[in-house]
Amino acid sequence: MEIILVRHAIPQRRETVDGPADPELAEAGHRQAQLAAEYMSSESVDALYCSPMRRARQTAEPFERLLGREAVVLDGVAEYDRNSNEYVPIEELKATNDPRWQAMLDGQWPPADEPEEVFNARVVATIEELIENHPSQKVVVVCHGGVINAYASHVLGLEAQRSFFYPNYTSFHRFAAARSGERSIVTLNETSHLRGTGLPIGLFQR
C-alpha cells in the first residue's frame, strides 16, 4: 500500500499567555491547501486522515471536498508541541533573525509535550496501524513536520530524532509499505503544486 503524509499549510503566527496556541491557517495557507488538494485530486485515494490540530484540520478541508472523503481525525499524528502557547513559522524566525532561529540552528529545539522517544513511538505505532488497516490501498494523512520526520527516520533506520530535514508546507511525502513488513520512501518534499504561484514553499525555496 501507499501512505502519503502531507504537512499542513502555513498557519498564522500566534503567541498566547494561557493555553495552546493551536493557530488557524494564514490566508496564504488556505491557498496552499487548495492547490495541494487539487494536485492530489488526480489520484484515487481510499482514505483520508488528519491531525486534531486546527492547522491540519483546515488543510484537510479542501481535500475532503475534492477527494469526496471525510477526514478521520487521528490523535496519534498530533505534533509534539500540541500544547505549546506559541507558534511562529520558522520562515518568519529566519527572516527576522529571531534568537529562536539561532537556537534551532544550534539544535535547541522548542520544548515538547512528551519525551522524544515517546513521541516517535506514538507516531510510528499510529502509522503502522493505518498500514495494517488499509492493505493494498492509498491513504493520505494531513499532519506535521515532526510527525513526518519521525516516520521517515523510522523507515530509514536512523536514530529517532525530531528533525533531520525540513518538510515544506503542504509538501507530500510518499511511503510504500509491503505486507512482508518492508517500508520504503518513494518521495520526500513534493511541492510542484506551489511552484510559480508566489506562495511560500519552504526555508530555501520560493
Short mmCIF file of C-alpha atoms in Angstrom, two decimals:
data_model
loop_
_atom_site.label_atom_id
_atom_site.label_comp_id
_atom_site.label_asym_id
_atom_site.label_seq_id
_atom_site.Cartn_x
_atom_site.Cartn_y
_atom_site.Cartn_z
CA MET A 1 0.00 0.00 0.00
CA GLU A 2 0.98 3.65 -0.28
CA ILE A 3 0.72 6.07 2.61
CA ILE A 4 1.14 9.78 1.87
CA LEU A 5 1.97 12.18 4.69
CA VAL A 6 1.11 15.79 3.88
CA ARG A 7 2.38 18.63 6.03
CA HIS A 8 -0.24 21.24 6.91
CA ALA A 9 -0.28 24.64 5.18
CA ILE A 10 1.29 27.76 6.67
CA PRO A 11 -0.59 28.97 9.76
CA GLN A 12 -0.89 32.35 11.39
CA ARG A 13 1.63 33.42 13.97
CA ARG A 14 0.07 33.05 17.39
CA GLU A 15 1.53 33.57 20.86
CA THR A 16 -0.76 33.26 23.88
CA VAL A 17 -0.36 33.70 27.63
CA ASP A 18 -2.55 30.77 28.63
CA GLY A 19 -3.49 27.63 26.77
CA PRO A 20 -2.32 26.11 23.48
CA ALA A 21 -1.74 28.46 20.53
CA ASP A 22 -3.27 25.98 18.03
CA PRO A 23 -3.30 28.57 15.22
CA GLU A 24 -5.58 28.74 12.21
CA LEU A 25 -4.22 28.87 8.67
CA ALA A 26 -2.98 32.15 7.27
CA GLU A 27 -4.56 33.44 4.06
CA ALA A 28 -1.62 32.06 2.09
CA GLY A 29 -2.12 28.76 3.90
CA HIS A 30 -5.69 28.39 2.67
CA ARG A 31 -4.45 28.95 -0.88
CA GLN A 32 -1.66 26.40 -0.40
CA ALA A 33 -4.14 23.84 0.92
CA GLN A 34 -6.46 24.32 -2.05
CA LEU A 35 -3.61 23.83 -4.52
CA ALA A 36 -2.38 20.76 -2.66
CA ALA A 37 -5.86 19.22 -2.74
CA GLU A 38 -6.19 19.95 -6.46
CA TYR A 39 -2.81 18.27 -7.00
CA MET A 40 -3.99 15.18 -5.08
CA SER A 41 -7.39 15.05 -6.78
CA SER A 42 -5.97 13.40 -9.89
CA GLU A 43 -5.19 10.28 -7.83
CA SER A 44 -7.51 7.65 -6.42
CA VAL A 45 -7.42 7.87 -2.62
CA ASP A 46 -9.04 5.24 -0.42
CA ALA A 47 -8.92 7.01 2.95
CA LEU A 48 -8.15 10.45 4.40
CA TYR A 49 -6.93 11.19 7.93
CA CYS A 50 -5.77 14.32 9.71
CA SER A 51 -4.27 15.51 12.98
CA PRO A 52 -6.69 17.05 15.50
CA MET A 53 -4.75 20.33 15.47
CA ARG A 54 -6.51 23.23 13.78
CA ARG A 55 -3.89 23.90 11.10
CA ALA A 56 -4.07 20.27 9.96
CA ARG A 57 -7.86 20.07 10.06
CA GLN A 58 -8.19 23.24 7.99
CA THR A 59 -5.62 21.96 5.50
CA ALA A 60 -7.66 18.78 5.13
CA GLU A 61 -10.91 20.61 4.30
CA PRO A 62 -10.26 21.11 0.55
CA PHE A 63 -9.02 17.50 0.38
CA GLU A 64 -12.39 16.39 1.74
CA ARG A 65 -14.24 18.39 -0.92
CA LEU A 66 -12.09 17.35 -3.87
CA LEU A 67 -11.47 13.74 -2.87
CA GLY A 68 -15.03 13.19 -1.74
CA ARG A 69 -13.88 11.67 1.56
CA GLU A 70 -14.37 12.81 5.12
CA ALA A 71 -11.13 13.24 7.05
CA VAL A 72 -10.94 10.98 10.11
CA VAL A 73 -9.26 12.81 12.99
CA LEU A 74 -6.33 10.80 14.32
CA ASP A 75 -4.86 11.84 17.64
CA GLY A 76 -1.73 9.75 17.10
CA VAL A 77 -0.42 12.13 14.42
CA ALA A 78 -0.71 15.31 16.51
CA GLU A 79 2.51 17.33 16.69
CA TYR A 80 4.94 17.15 19.61
CA ASP A 81 4.18 20.77 20.57
CA ARG A 82 0.40 20.46 20.58
CA ASN A 83 0.12 22.25 23.94
CA SER A 84 2.67 24.99 23.24
CA ASN A 85 1.45 28.55 23.83
CA GLU A 86 3.21 29.84 20.73
CA TYR A 87 3.51 29.08 17.03
CA VAL A 88 5.82 31.16 14.86
CA PRO A 89 6.58 29.86 11.34
CA ILE A 90 10.28 29.04 11.08
CA GLU A 91 10.48 31.12 7.89
CA GLU A 92 9.45 34.15 9.92
CA LEU A 93 12.00 33.40 12.63
CA LYS A 94 14.70 33.15 9.97
CA ALA A 95 13.64 36.33 8.13
CA THR A 96 13.70 38.41 11.32
CA ASN A 97 16.82 36.71 12.72
CA ASP A 98 14.83 35.91 15.83
CA PRO A 99 17.00 34.42 18.65
CA ARG A 100 14.80 31.31 18.48
CA TRP A 101 16.02 30.74 14.91
CA GLN A 102 19.64 30.68 16.07
CA ALA A 103 18.68 28.39 18.93
CA MET A 104 17.18 25.95 16.42
CA LEU A 105 20.34 26.07 14.32
CA ASP A 106 22.24 25.15 17.48
CA GLY A 107 19.98 22.15 17.98
CA GLN A 108 17.97 23.67 20.81
CA TRP A 109 14.51 22.75 19.60
CA PRO A 110 11.41 24.07 21.38
CA PRO A 111 10.26 22.06 24.40
CA ALA A 112 7.92 19.20 23.61
CA ASP A 113 4.91 17.84 25.49
CA GLU A 114 6.35 14.34 25.62
CA PRO A 115 9.84 12.81 25.52
CA GLU A 116 11.21 12.43 22.02
CA GLU A 117 11.30 8.65 22.18
CA VAL A 118 7.67 8.56 23.34
CA PHE A 119 6.61 10.90 20.53
CA ASN A 120 8.41 8.85 17.90
CA ALA A 121 6.99 5.57 19.20
CA ARG A 122 3.48 7.04 19.20
CA VAL A 123 3.80 8.28 15.60
CA VAL A 124 5.28 5.05 14.25
CA ALA A 125 2.68 2.90 16.02
CA THR A 126 -0.17 5.05 14.65
CA ILE A 127 1.07 4.95 11.06
CA GLU A 128 1.82 1.24 11.21
CA GLU A 129 -1.73 0.65 12.41
CA LEU A 130 -3.05 2.59 9.40
CA ILE A 131 -0.93 0.41 7.14
CA GLU A 132 -2.33 -2.71 8.80
CA ASN A 133 -5.90 -1.45 8.36
CA HIS A 134 -5.57 -0.45 4.70
CA PRO A 135 -3.85 -3.24 2.77
CA SER A 136 -3.32 -2.52 -0.94
CA GLN A 137 -4.84 0.95 -0.59
CA LYS A 138 -3.70 4.57 -0.87
CA VAL A 139 -4.06 6.62 2.30
CA VAL A 140 -3.46 10.36 2.83
CA VAL A 141 -2.62 11.75 6.28
CA VAL A 142 -2.51 15.53 6.84
CA CYS A 143 -0.13 16.07 9.72
CA HIS A 144 3.02 17.91 10.84
CA GLY A 145 6.73 18.29 10.23
CA GLY A 146 7.74 16.44 13.38
CA VAL A 147 5.44 13.54 12.52
CA ILE A 148 6.90 13.28 9.01
CA ASN A 149 10.44 13.36 10.40
CA ALA A 150 9.64 10.68 12.96
CA TYR A 151 8.26 8.23 10.41
CA ALA A 152 10.88 8.97 7.75
CA SER A 153 13.62 8.40 10.36
CA HIS A 154 11.98 5.08 11.25
CA VAL A 155 11.84 3.92 7.62
CA LEU A 156 15.46 4.92 7.02
CA GLY A 157 16.60 3.18 10.19
CA LEU A 158 18.01 6.38 11.64
CA GLU A 159 18.30 7.11 15.32
CA ALA A 160 14.98 8.59 16.43
CA GLN A 161 15.06 12.36 16.08
CA ARG A 162 12.52 15.13 15.88
CA SER A 163 14.02 16.82 12.85
CA PHE A 164 16.65 15.71 10.38
CA PHE A 165 15.15 17.56 7.39
CA TYR A 166 12.65 20.35 6.83
CA PRO A 167 9.27 19.39 5.33
CA ASN A 168 7.83 22.32 3.39
CA TYR A 169 4.27 23.50 3.94
CA THR A 170 1.77 21.26 2.07
CA SER A 171 4.62 19.02 0.93
CA PHE A 172 3.85 15.39 0.07
CA HIS A 173 5.91 12.50 1.46
CA ARG A 174 5.13 9.09 -0.01
CA PHE A 175 5.95 5.74 1.58
CA ALA A 176 5.41 2.23 0.22
CA ALA A 177 4.51 -0.50 2.70
CA ALA A 178 4.65 -4.18 1.79
CA ARG A 179 2.78 -7.00 3.51
CA SER A 180 6.19 -8.53 4.26
CA GLY A 181 6.97 -5.60 6.55
CA GLU A 182 9.28 -3.81 4.14
CA ARG A 183 8.97 0.00 4.19
CA SER A 184 10.50 2.37 1.66
CA ILE A 185 10.45 6.07 0.80
CA VAL A 186 9.02 6.87 -2.62
CA THR A 187 9.35 10.69 -2.48
CA LEU A 188 10.04 13.43 0.05
CA ASN A 189 9.02 17.10 -0.10
CA GLU A 190 6.89 17.12 -3.26
CA THR A 191 5.90 20.77 -3.77
CA SER A 192 5.34 21.12 -7.51
CA HIS A 193 1.80 22.40 -6.84
CA LEU A 194 3.30 25.57 -5.30
CA ARG A 195 5.84 26.43 -7.97
CA GLY A 196 5.15 29.61 -9.87
CA THR A 197 2.32 30.61 -7.52
CA GLY A 198 4.24 33.15 -5.46
CA LEU A 199 3.20 31.31 -2.31
CA PRO A 200 5.76 30.31 0.34
CA ILE A 201 7.34 26.93 -0.30
CA GLY A 202 9.98 26.47 2.37
CA LEU A 203 13.09 27.75 4.07
CA PHE A 204 15.23 27.59 0.96
CA GLN A 205 12.74 27.79 -1.91
CA ARG A 206 10.43 30.46 -3.30
#
